[in-house]
């Protein structure tokens, strides 16, 4: 069967109030003792599979979880075990799961790449959980005929290392699982509790946390964009396409935001969350007409979140990377500690903000809603997408021409003709097998872009640079979303070559903008610390070199005849 649930971390400041609602007379308290199994090198975890045997009250249940949409839905199979057999195995320390029960079940495809007999011999108990679960049934009383039921479960306890009980980590989380009825009731209920108790979404399972414990890590690695998980094709409808694009962005956003609300201040988590948010902003803005269910309030909240993350990362990156590099060049020391401490919002504060968490919930609900109920459900996206991409390409050309007017003859080569994109030309838009890692990797320093359209002041060259970068990056992102629509090898090769040029130009322009930002930071810092003048001068010199390289890379994109 498919399990649909939402999990949240509970802030200490709201715990007492939440428990008053969880621990009512009709609620039930159950002790859960679970044994989790995997191979020593965690082959199951790497495949997104969790396997456990858990005591649930008086019963012992073997459970496997796998697959699903990667966000709120997972495949789950439960099998009640014989109590006497389990007790005997516990006494002899031989309790192991029986994998043979999964043949011809819904989870069989998830285990297809494993040879079950061979896998069974490799399994070991990696960790156990000791949890007190408080459950309460939430019923929709707005309609007497509704069958909407949700199980709320508050878990409090520990994960314990399977071989060394001194290694432990605490569990304090709440889950909402749809038992029956309309999925909208699940999200409406979750939003109410999230708003009231400032809950924070978490995609980290107990199995994943156990894996982190035994490897002595606090958080899973940062997650970048994975276009191979974008579920669209040339037959996708218009509303189905935008849902798939948003879902793909959330697959990048949620793991990184989950790590940050759990306490990570790792630069990679912050960067990948920012990139995922930027991709999402591009999709929601450019594809806004693809669905009537897109909430216009989402974009401002995403934009604000991205700006705060960028502000924090800008200063921490200066302190941890730029400053040491400059000192190796002989620069005097500049201390950025006070500047970082003066920031109003840390990444955890930013991501834990209620408006952002509620927006994430609404976005998840949007991706799980039925696209066939929308007005454009009978129209293939390939027709409309062609016009959308042509329009975005034209915007890039207009912005490039504006920048050309600022720079004069130096930018003569950067021009774009506003060509209309024919439907058949969509074959040259993107490629699923393109390696876009260079734009999503930890080595790319991405700063905040205004995803909304802006009017460029004729006297503001810097604003023109930022807008050009925004248009170029947006074009790349939406082209990548269109990649699975390709079906001709010749077109794929041409497009792959073109998109590589876009990535190279985006990277070059990114570096130019970043160096411009750093130059301004050091220039401003020099008003209170004369040592910062070295950095200001160094980056001023770098900008001239960056500009020439950026000009060449942009010319290869804008002179292209792909459209």
Coordinates of C-alpha atoms in Angstrom, one line a residue:
X1 CA 0.0 0.0 0.0
X2 CA 1.0 3.6 -0.3
X3 CA 1.6 5.6 2.9
X4 CA 0.9 9.4 2.7
X5 CA 2.2 11.3 5.6
X6 CA 3.8 14.6 6.6
X7 CA 6.5 14.7 9.3
X8 CA 7.6 17.8 11.3
X9 CA 10.1 18.7 13.9
X10 CA 8.7 20.2 17.1
X11 CA 10.4 23.4 18.5
X12 CA 10.9 23.3 22.3
X13 CA 9.1 26.6 22.7
X14 CA 5.9 25.1 21.4
X15 CA 6.1 21.6 22.8
X16 CA 3.9 22.1 25.9
X17 CA 1.1 23.5 23.9
X18 CA 1.3 20.8 21.3
X19 CA 1.3 18.0 23.9
X20 CA -1.9 19.4 25.4
X21 CA -3.6 18.8 22.1
X22 CA -1.9 15.4 21.5
X23 CA -2.4 13.9 25.0
X24 CA -6.2 14.1 25.2
X25 CA -8.5 11.5 26.8
X26 CA -9.1 9.7 23.5
X27 CA -5.4 9.5 22.6
X28 CA -3.4 6.3 23.0
X29 CA 0.2 5.8 24.2
X30 CA 2.2 2.9 22.8
X31 CA 5.8 1.9 23.4
X32 CA 7.6 1.1 20.2
X33 CA 10.8 -0.9 20.2
X34 CA 12.2 -1.2 16.7
X35 CA 15.2 -3.1 15.2
X36 CA 16.5 -1.7 11.9
X37 CA 18.4 -3.9 9.4
X38 CA 20.6 -3.2 6.5
X39 CA 23.9 -4.5 5.0
X40 CA 27.1 -3.3 6.7
X41 CA 27.6 -0.8 3.8
X42 CA 23.9 0.2 3.9
X43 CA 22.8 -1.0 0.5
X44 CA 19.2 -0.7 1.4
X45 CA 19.5 2.9 2.6
X46 CA 21.3 3.8 -0.6
X47 CA 18.3 2.5 -2.5
X48 CA 15.9 4.5 -0.3
X49 CA 14.6 1.4 1.5
X50 CA 14.0 1.1 5.3
X51 CA 13.6 -2.4 6.9
X52 CA 12.6 -2.9 10.5
X53 CA 11.0 -5.3 13.0
X54 CA 9.0 -3.4 15.6
X55 CA 7.1 -4.2 18.7
X56 CA 3.8 -2.3 18.6
X57 CA 2.1 -2.9 21.9
X58 CA 1.6 -6.6 22.1
X59 CA 2.3 -7.3 18.5
X60 CA 5.6 -7.6 16.4
X61 CA 5.4 -6.2 12.9
X62 CA 7.9 -6.4 10.1
X63 CA 7.8 -3.3 7.9
X64 CA 9.5 -2.2 4.7
X65 CA 9.3 1.3 3.3
X66 CA 10.5 2.3 -0.2
X67 CA 9.9 4.4 -3.3
X68 CA 7.0 6.9 -3.4
X69 CA 7.2 10.4 -4.7
X70 CA 10.2 11.3 -2.5
X71 CA 8.2 13.9 -0.5
X72 CA 5.0 12.8 1.2
X73 CA 4.1 9.4 -0.3
X74 CA 6.0 6.1 0.2
X75 CA 5.3 2.4 -0.5
X76 CA 4.8 0.5 2.7
X77 CA 4.3 -3.2 3.5
X78 CA 3.5 -4.5 7.0
X79 CA 3.5 -8.2 8.1
X80 CA 2.4 -9.2 11.6
X81 CA 4.9 -11.8 13.0
X82 CA 4.3 -14.8 15.3
X83 CA 5.0 -13.5 18.9
X84 CA 6.4 -16.8 20.1
X85 CA 8.9 -17.1 17.3
X86 CA 10.0 -13.5 17.7
X87 CA 10.5 -14.0 21.5
X88 CA 12.5 -17.1 20.9
X89 CA 14.7 -15.3 18.4
X90 CA 15.2 -12.4 20.8
X91 CA 16.3 -14.7 23.5
X92 CA 18.9 -16.3 21.2
X93 CA 19.8 -12.9 19.7
X94 CA 18.9 -14.2 16.2
X95 CA 16.0 -11.9 15.3
X96 CA 16.2 -11.2 11.6
X97 CA 13.6 -10.2 8.9
X98 CA 12.1 -12.6 6.5
X99 CA 12.6 -11.2 3.0
X100 CA 10.8 -14.0 1.2
X101 CA 7.4 -12.5 2.2
X102 CA 8.0 -9.6 -0.3
X103 CA 7.6 -11.8 -3.5
X104 CA 4.6 -10.6 -5.5
X105 CA 3.9 -7.6 -3.3
X106 CA 3.7 -3.9 -4.1
X107 CA 7.3 -3.4 -2.8
X108 CA 8.8 -6.2 -4.9
X109 CA 9.9 -3.8 -7.7
X110 CA 11.9 -1.8 -5.1
X111 CA 13.8 -4.9 -4.3
X112 CA 14.2 -6.1 -7.9
X113 CA 17.9 -5.3 -8.1
X114 CA 18.7 -7.4 -5.0
X115 CA 18.9 -11.1 -4.9
X116 CA 16.9 -11.7 -1.8
X117 CA 18.6 -14.9 -0.5
X118 CA 22.0 -13.3 -0.9
X119 CA 20.8 -10.0 0.7
X120 CA 19.3 -11.9 3.6
X121 CA 22.6 -13.4 4.5
X122 CA 24.3 -9.9 4.6
X123 CA 21.7 -8.2 6.8
X124 CA 22.7 -7.1 10.3
X125 CA 21.0 -5.1 13.0
X126 CA 22.5 -1.6 12.7
X127 CA 20.5 0.3 15.3
X128 CA 17.3 0.2 17.4
X129 CA 14.7 2.8 18.4
X130 CA 13.0 3.2 21.7
X131 CA 10.0 5.5 21.2
X132 CA 6.9 6.4 23.1
X133 CA 4.2 7.2 20.6
X134 CA 1.1 9.2 21.4
X135 CA -1.6 8.8 18.7
X136 CA -4.8 10.7 18.2
X137 CA -7.4 10.3 15.4
X138 CA -8.4 13.5 13.7
X139 CA -11.7 13.5 12.0
X140 CA -13.2 15.9 9.6
X141 CA -16.4 17.2 11.3
X142 CA -17.2 19.8 8.7
X143 CA -19.3 17.3 6.7
X144 CA -21.3 14.4 8.2
X145 CA -20.8 12.3 5.1
X146 CA -17.1 12.7 4.8
X147 CA -14.7 9.9 5.5
X148 CA -11.7 12.0 6.2
X149 CA -9.5 10.5 8.9
X150 CA -5.9 11.4 9.9
X151 CA -3.7 9.7 12.5
X152 CA -1.6 12.2 14.4
X153 CA 1.4 10.6 16.0
X154 CA 3.8 12.3 18.4
X155 CA 7.1 10.4 18.8
X156 CA 9.5 10.9 21.7
X157 CA 12.5 8.7 22.4
X158 CA 15.9 7.7 21.2
X159 CA 17.8 6.0 18.4
X160 CA 20.5 3.7 19.8
X161 CA 23.6 2.3 18.0
X162 CA 23.2 -1.5 17.5
X163 CA 26.7 -2.3 18.8
X164 CA 27.4 0.5 21.3
X165 CA 24.6 1.8 23.4
X166 CA 26.6 4.9 24.4
X167 CA 25.9 6.3 20.9
X168 CA 22.4 7.7 20.9
X169 CA 20.3 10.5 19.3
X170 CA 17.0 12.0 20.5
X171 CA 13.7 11.7 18.6
X172 CA 11.1 14.4 19.0
X173 CA 8.8 14.7 16.0
X174 CA 5.1 14.6 15.0
X175 CA 3.5 12.9 12.0
X176 CA 0.2 13.3 10.2
X177 CA -0.8 10.2 8.2
X178 CA -3.9 10.1 5.9
X179 CA -5.9 7.0 7.0
X180 CA -8.9 7.6 4.7
X181 CA -10.6 10.3 2.7
X182 CA -9.4 13.4 0.7
X183 CA -5.7 14.3 0.7
X184 CA -6.8 18.0 1.0
X185 CA -7.9 17.3 4.5
X186 CA -4.4 16.1 5.4
X187 CA -2.8 19.3 4.2
X188 CA -5.4 21.5 5.7
X189 CA -4.9 19.9 9.1
X190 CA -1.1 20.0 8.8
X191 CA -1.2 23.7 8.0
X192 CA -3.4 24.4 11.0
X193 CA -1.0 22.6 13.4
X194 CA 2.1 24.0 11.6
X195 CA 0.8 27.6 12.0
X196 CA -0.3 27.1 15.6
X197 CA 2.9 25.3 16.8
X198 CA 5.5 26.6 14.4
X199 CA 6.3 23.1 13.1
X200 CA 9.0 22.5 10.6
X201 CA 8.8 20.0 7.8
X202 CA 11.3 17.2 7.8
X203 CA 12.0 14.5 5.2
X204 CA 14.5 12.7 7.4
X205 CA 13.2 9.3 8.3
X206 CA 14.2 7.4 11.5
X207 CA 16.0 4.9 9.2
X208 CA 18.1 7.8 7.8
X209 CA 18.8 9.2 11.2
X210 CA 19.9 5.8 12.4
X211 CA 22.3 5.6 9.4
X212 CA 23.7 9.0 10.4
X213 CA 24.2 7.8 13.9
X214 CA 26.3 4.7 13.0
X215 CA 28.4 6.7 10.6
X216 CA 28.9 9.5 13.3
X217 CA 27.3 12.2 11.1
X218 CA 24.8 14.8 12.2
X219 CA 23.2 15.4 8.8
X220 CA 23.0 13.8 5.4
X221 CA 25.0 15.3 2.5
X222 CA 23.5 18.3 0.6
X223 CA 21.2 17.4 -2.2
X224 CA 21.6 19.0 -5.6
X225 CA 19.1 19.1 -8.5
X226 CA 18.5 15.8 -10.2
X227 CA 16.8 16.2 -13.6
X228 CA 16.7 12.4 -14.0
X229 CA 13.8 12.5 -11.5
X230 CA 11.8 14.9 -13.6
X231 CA 8.7 12.9 -14.6
X232 CA 7.6 14.6 -17.8
X233 CA 7.5 13.5 -21.4
X234 CA 6.2 14.8 -24.8
X235 CA 2.7 13.7 -23.9
X236 CA 2.5 15.6 -20.6
X237 CA -0.4 18.1 -20.3
X238 CA 0.2 21.7 -19.5
X239 CA -0.9 21.5 -15.8
X240 CA 0.9 18.1 -15.3
X241 CA 4.2 19.7 -16.6
X242 CA 4.2 22.5 -14.1
X243 CA 3.5 20.1 -11.2
X244 CA 6.4 17.9 -12.3
X245 CA 8.7 20.9 -12.5
X246 CA 7.7 22.1 -9.0
X247 CA 8.0 18.5 -7.6
X248 CA 11.6 18.3 -9.0
X249 CA 12.5 21.5 -7.3
X250 CA 11.0 20.3 -4.0
X251 CA 13.2 17.2 -4.2
X252 CA 16.2 19.5 -3.9
X253 CA 14.7 22.0 -1.5
X254 CA 13.2 19.7 1.2
X255 CA 16.2 17.6 2.1
X256 CA 18.4 20.7 2.5
X257 CA 15.8 22.7 4.4
X258 CA 15.3 19.6 6.7
X259 CA 19.0 19.6 7.5
X260 CA 19.0 23.3 8.2
X261 CA 16.0 23.3 10.6
X262 CA 17.7 20.3 12.3
X263 CA 20.7 22.5 13.0
X264 CA 23.0 22.3 10.0
X265 CA 24.9 25.5 9.1
X266 CA 26.8 23.7 6.4
X267 CA 27.6 25.9 3.4
X268 CA 26.5 23.1 1.0
X269 CA 23.0 22.8 2.5
X270 CA 22.5 26.5 2.3
X271 CA 23.8 26.8 -1.2
X272 CA 21.7 23.9 -2.5
X273 CA 18.6 25.2 -0.8
X274 CA 19.1 28.5 -2.4
X275 CA 19.6 27.0 -5.8
X276 CA 16.5 24.8 -5.4
X277 CA 14.5 27.9 -4.4
X278 CA 15.8 29.9 -7.4
X279 CA 14.8 27.0 -9.7
X280 CA 11.4 27.0 -8.2
X281 CA 11.0 30.7 -8.5
X282 CA 11.9 30.5 -12.2
X283 CA 9.3 27.7 -12.8
X284 CA 6.5 29.5 -11.0
X285 CA 7.2 32.8 -12.7
X286 CA 7.7 31.6 -16.3
X287 CA 5.1 28.9 -16.2
X288 CA 2.6 30.9 -14.1
X289 CA -0.1 30.5 -16.8
X290 CA 0.2 26.7 -16.9
X291 CA -2.0 26.2 -13.9
X292 CA -4.9 28.0 -12.2
X293 CA -3.9 26.6 -8.8
X294 CA -0.6 28.5 -8.6
X295 CA -0.8 30.9 -5.6
X296 CA 0.7 34.3 -6.4
X297 CA 1.7 34.6 -2.7
X298 CA 4.3 31.9 -3.1
X299 CA 6.8 33.9 -5.1
X300 CA 7.3 36.8 -2.7
X301 CA 7.9 34.4 0.2
X302 CA 10.4 32.3 -1.8
X303 CA 12.1 35.5 -2.9
X304 CA 12.5 36.7 0.6
X305 CA 13.8 33.4 1.8
X306 CA 16.3 33.3 -1.0
X307 CA 17.5 36.8 -0.2
X308 CA 18.1 36.1 3.5
X309 CA 20.0 32.9 2.7
X310 CA 22.1 34.8 0.2
X311 CA 22.9 37.6 2.6
X312 CA 24.1 35.1 5.2
X313 CA 26.1 33.0 2.8
X314 CA 27.7 36.0 1.2
X315 CA 29.3 37.1 4.5
X316 CA 30.2 33.6 5.7
X317 CA 31.7 32.8 2.3
X318 CA 33.8 35.9 2.5
X319 CA 35.0 34.9 6.0
X320 CA 35.6 31.2 5.3
X321 CA 36.9 31.2 1.7
X322 CA 37.6 34.6 0.2
X323 CA 39.5 36.1 3.2
X324 CA 41.9 33.1 3.6
X325 CA 42.6 33.2 -0.2
X326 CA 43.4 36.9 0.0
X327 CA 45.7 36.4 3.0
X328 CA 47.6 33.9 0.9
X329 CA 48.1 36.7 -1.6
X330 CA 49.6 38.8 1.1
X331 CA 46.5 40.8 2.2
X332 CA 46.2 42.0 5.8
X333 CA 43.6 40.3 8.0
X334 CA 39.9 41.5 7.8
X335 CA 37.6 40.2 10.5
X336 CA 34.0 39.6 9.3
X337 CA 32.7 38.1 12.6
X338 CA 30.9 41.2 13.8
X339 CA 29.2 41.6 10.4
X340 CA 28.0 38.0 10.5
X341 CA 26.7 38.3 14.1
X342 CA 24.9 41.5 13.1
X343 CA 22.6 39.6 10.6
X344 CA 19.0 39.5 11.8
X345 CA 18.3 36.0 10.5
X346 CA 20.4 32.8 10.6
X347 CA 19.6 30.1 8.0
X348 CA 17.8 28.1 10.6
X349 CA 15.6 31.2 11.5
X350 CA 15.0 31.8 7.8
X351 CA 13.9 28.3 7.0
X352 CA 12.0 27.8 10.2
X353 CA 9.9 30.9 9.5
X354 CA 6.2 29.9 9.5
X355 CA 5.4 31.6 6.2
X356 CA 8.1 29.6 4.4
X357 CA 7.0 26.3 6.0
X358 CA 3.4 26.9 5.1
X359 CA 4.4 27.7 1.5
X360 CA 6.3 24.4 1.3
X361 CA 3.2 22.6 2.5
X362 CA 1.0 24.3 -0.1
X363 CA 3.6 23.5 -2.8
X364 CA 3.6 19.8 -1.8
X365 CA -0.2 19.8 -1.9
X366 CA -0.1 21.4 -5.4
X367 CA 2.2 18.7 -6.8
X368 CA -0.1 16.0 -5.4
X369 CA -3.3 17.6 -6.7
X370 CA -5.0 16.2 -9.8
X371 CA -3.9 18.0 -13.0
X372 CA -6.7 16.4 -15.0
X373 CA -9.2 18.7 -13.2
X374 CA -7.6 21.9 -14.7
X375 CA -8.9 23.8 -17.8
X376 CA -5.8 23.1 -19.9
X377 CA -5.6 19.4 -19.0
X378 CA -6.5 18.3 -22.5
X379 CA -3.7 20.4 -24.1
X380 CA -0.1 19.0 -24.6
X381 CA 2.5 21.2 -23.0
X382 CA 4.8 21.0 -26.0
X383 CA 2.8 23.5 -27.9
X384 CA 2.7 26.2 -25.2
X385 CA 6.3 25.5 -24.0
X386 CA 7.7 26.5 -27.4
X387 CA 6.2 30.0 -27.1
X388 CA 7.3 30.3 -23.5
X389 CA 10.9 29.5 -24.3
X390 CA 10.9 31.9 -27.2
X391 CA 9.6 34.7 -25.0
X392 CA 12.3 34.0 -22.4
X393 CA 15.0 34.0 -25.0
X394 CA 13.7 37.4 -26.3
X395 CA 14.0 38.8 -22.7
X396 CA 17.6 37.7 -22.6
X397 CA 18.2 39.5 -25.8
X398 CA 16.6 42.7 -24.6
X399 CA 18.6 42.7 -21.4
X400 CA 21.8 42.0 -23.3
X401 CA 21.1 45.0 -25.5
X402 CA 20.5 47.2 -22.5
X403 CA 23.9 46.2 -21.1
X404 CA 25.4 46.8 -24.5
X405 CA 24.2 50.4 -24.3
X406 CA 26.0 50.7 -20.9
X407 CA 29.2 49.3 -22.1
X408 CA 29.2 50.7 -25.6
X409 CA 31.2 49.1 -28.3
X410 CA 32.7 46.5 -26.0
X411 CA 29.5 44.6 -26.0
X412 CA 28.7 44.8 -29.7
X413 CA 28.9 41.0 -30.1
X414 CA 26.2 40.3 -27.5
X415 CA 23.0 40.7 -29.5
X416 CA 19.9 38.4 -29.9
X417 CA 17.3 38.5 -32.5
X418 CA 13.7 38.1 -31.3
X419 CA 12.9 35.0 -33.3
X420 CA 9.5 33.2 -32.9
X421 CA 10.0 29.6 -31.8
X422 CA 8.0 27.2 -33.9
X423 CA 6.5 24.2 -32.2
X424 CA 8.9 21.8 -33.9
X425 CA 11.8 23.8 -32.7
X426 CA 11.1 22.6 -29.2
X427 CA 13.2 19.5 -30.1
X428 CA 16.2 21.8 -29.7
X429 CA 15.4 23.1 -26.2
X430 CA 17.1 20.8 -23.7
X431 CA 18.5 17.4 -23.0
X432 CA 17.8 15.0 -20.2
X433 CA 21.3 13.7 -20.2
X434 CA 23.0 17.1 -20.0
X435 CA 25.4 17.3 -17.0
X436 CA 24.2 20.5 -15.3
X437 CA 26.3 19.8 -12.3
X438 CA 28.4 22.8 -12.9
X439 CA 25.5 25.1 -12.1
X440 CA 24.3 23.1 -9.1
X441 CA 27.6 22.1 -7.5
X442 CA 29.0 23.4 -4.3
X443 CA 31.7 25.3 -6.2
X444 CA 29.3 27.7 -7.8
X445 CA 28.6 30.7 -5.6
X446 CA 25.0 31.8 -6.5
X447 CA 23.8 35.1 -5.2
X448 CA 20.2 36.4 -4.9
X449 CA 18.3 37.2 -8.1
X450 CA 15.1 39.1 -8.4
X451 CA 13.0 36.5 -10.1
X452 CA 10.3 39.1 -10.9
X453 CA 10.7 41.4 -13.9
X454 CA 12.4 44.7 -13.1
X455 CA 12.9 47.9 -15.0
X456 CA 16.5 48.7 -15.5
X457 CA 17.6 52.3 -14.8
X458 CA 19.4 53.7 -17.8
X459 CA 22.2 54.8 -15.5
X460 CA 22.5 51.6 -13.5
X461 CA 25.0 49.3 -15.2
X462 CA 25.2 47.0 -12.2
X463 CA 21.4 46.4 -12.2
X464 CA 21.7 45.5 -15.9
X465 CA 24.4 42.9 -15.0
X466 CA 22.2 41.3 -12.4
X467 CA 19.2 41.3 -14.7
X468 CA 21.2 39.7 -17.5
X469 CA 22.4 37.0 -15.1
X470 CA 18.8 36.4 -14.0
X471 CA 17.5 36.1 -17.5
X472 CA 20.3 33.7 -18.5
X473 CA 19.9 31.5 -15.5
X474 CA 16.1 31.4 -15.9
X475 CA 16.5 30.4 -19.5
X476 CA 18.8 27.6 -18.5
X477 CA 16.5 26.3 -15.8
X478 CA 13.3 26.2 -17.9
X479 CA 15.2 24.7 -20.8
X480 CA 16.3 21.9 -18.4
X481 CA 12.7 21.3 -17.4
X482 CA 11.9 20.9 -21.1
X483 CA 14.6 18.3 -21.6
X484 CA 12.5 15.1 -21.4
X485 CA 10.3 16.4 -24.3
X486 CA 13.1 15.6 -26.7
X487 CA 12.8 12.5 -28.9
X488 CA 15.3 13.0 -31.7
X489 CA 19.0 12.1 -31.2
X490 CA 20.2 14.8 -33.7
X491 CA 18.3 17.5 -31.9
X492 CA 19.6 16.3 -28.5
X493 CA 23.2 16.6 -29.6
X494 CA 22.7 20.1 -30.8
X495 CA 20.9 21.1 -27.7
X496 CA 23.4 19.5 -25.4
X497 CA 26.1 21.6 -27.1
X498 CA 24.0 24.8 -26.8
X499 CA 23.1 24.2 -23.1
X500 CA 26.8 23.6 -22.3
X501 CA 27.4 27.1 -23.7
X502 CA 24.6 28.5 -21.5
X503 CA 26.1 26.8 -18.4
X504 CA 29.6 28.2 -19.3
X505 CA 28.2 31.7 -19.8
X506 CA 26.1 31.6 -16.7
X507 CA 29.2 30.5 -14.7
X508 CA 31.3 33.2 -16.1
X509 CA 28.7 35.9 -15.5
X510 CA 28.2 34.5 -12.0
X511 CA 31.8 35.0 -11.2
X512 CA 31.8 38.5 -12.6
X513 CA 28.7 39.4 -10.4
X514 CA 30.2 37.7 -7.3
X515 CA 33.5 39.5 -7.7
X516 CA 31.6 42.8 -8.1
X517 CA 29.7 42.0 -4.8
X518 CA 32.9 41.2 -3.0
X519 CA 34.5 44.3 -4.2
X520 CA 31.6 46.3 -2.9
X521 CA 31.7 44.5 0.5
X522 CA 35.4 45.2 1.0
X523 CA 35.0 48.8 -0.2
X524 CA 32.2 49.3 2.4
X525 CA 34.2 47.5 5.1
X526 CA 37.2 49.8 4.4
X527 CA 35.2 52.7 6.0
X528 CA 35.7 51.1 9.4
X529 CA 38.7 48.8 8.7
X530 CA 41.5 50.2 6.4
X531 CA 42.8 46.6 5.9
X532 CA 39.8 46.0 3.6
X533 CA 41.2 48.3 1.0
X534 CA 43.5 45.5 -0.3
X535 CA 40.4 43.3 -1.0
X536 CA 38.6 46.1 -2.7
X537 CA 41.5 46.8 -5.0
X538 CA 42.1 43.1 -5.7
X539 CA 38.6 42.5 -6.8
X540 CA 38.5 45.7 -8.8
X541 CA 41.4 44.4 -10.8
X542 CA 39.7 41.0 -11.3
X543 CA 36.6 42.5 -12.7
X544 CA 38.3 43.7 -15.9
X545 CA 39.6 40.1 -16.5
X546 CA 36.2 38.6 -15.7
X547 CA 34.4 41.0 -18.0
X548 CA 36.4 39.9 -21.1
X549 CA 35.8 36.2 -20.4
X550 CA 32.1 36.8 -19.7
X551 CA 31.8 38.7 -23.0
X552 CA 33.2 35.8 -25.0
X553 CA 31.0 33.2 -23.3
X554 CA 27.8 35.3 -23.7
X555 CA 28.5 35.8 -27.4
X556 CA 28.6 32.1 -28.0
X557 CA 25.1 31.8 -26.5
X558 CA 23.5 34.9 -28.0
X559 CA 24.9 34.3 -31.5
X560 CA 23.5 30.8 -31.4
X561 CA 20.7 29.9 -33.9
X562 CA 19.1 27.3 -31.7
X563 CA 15.8 29.1 -31.7

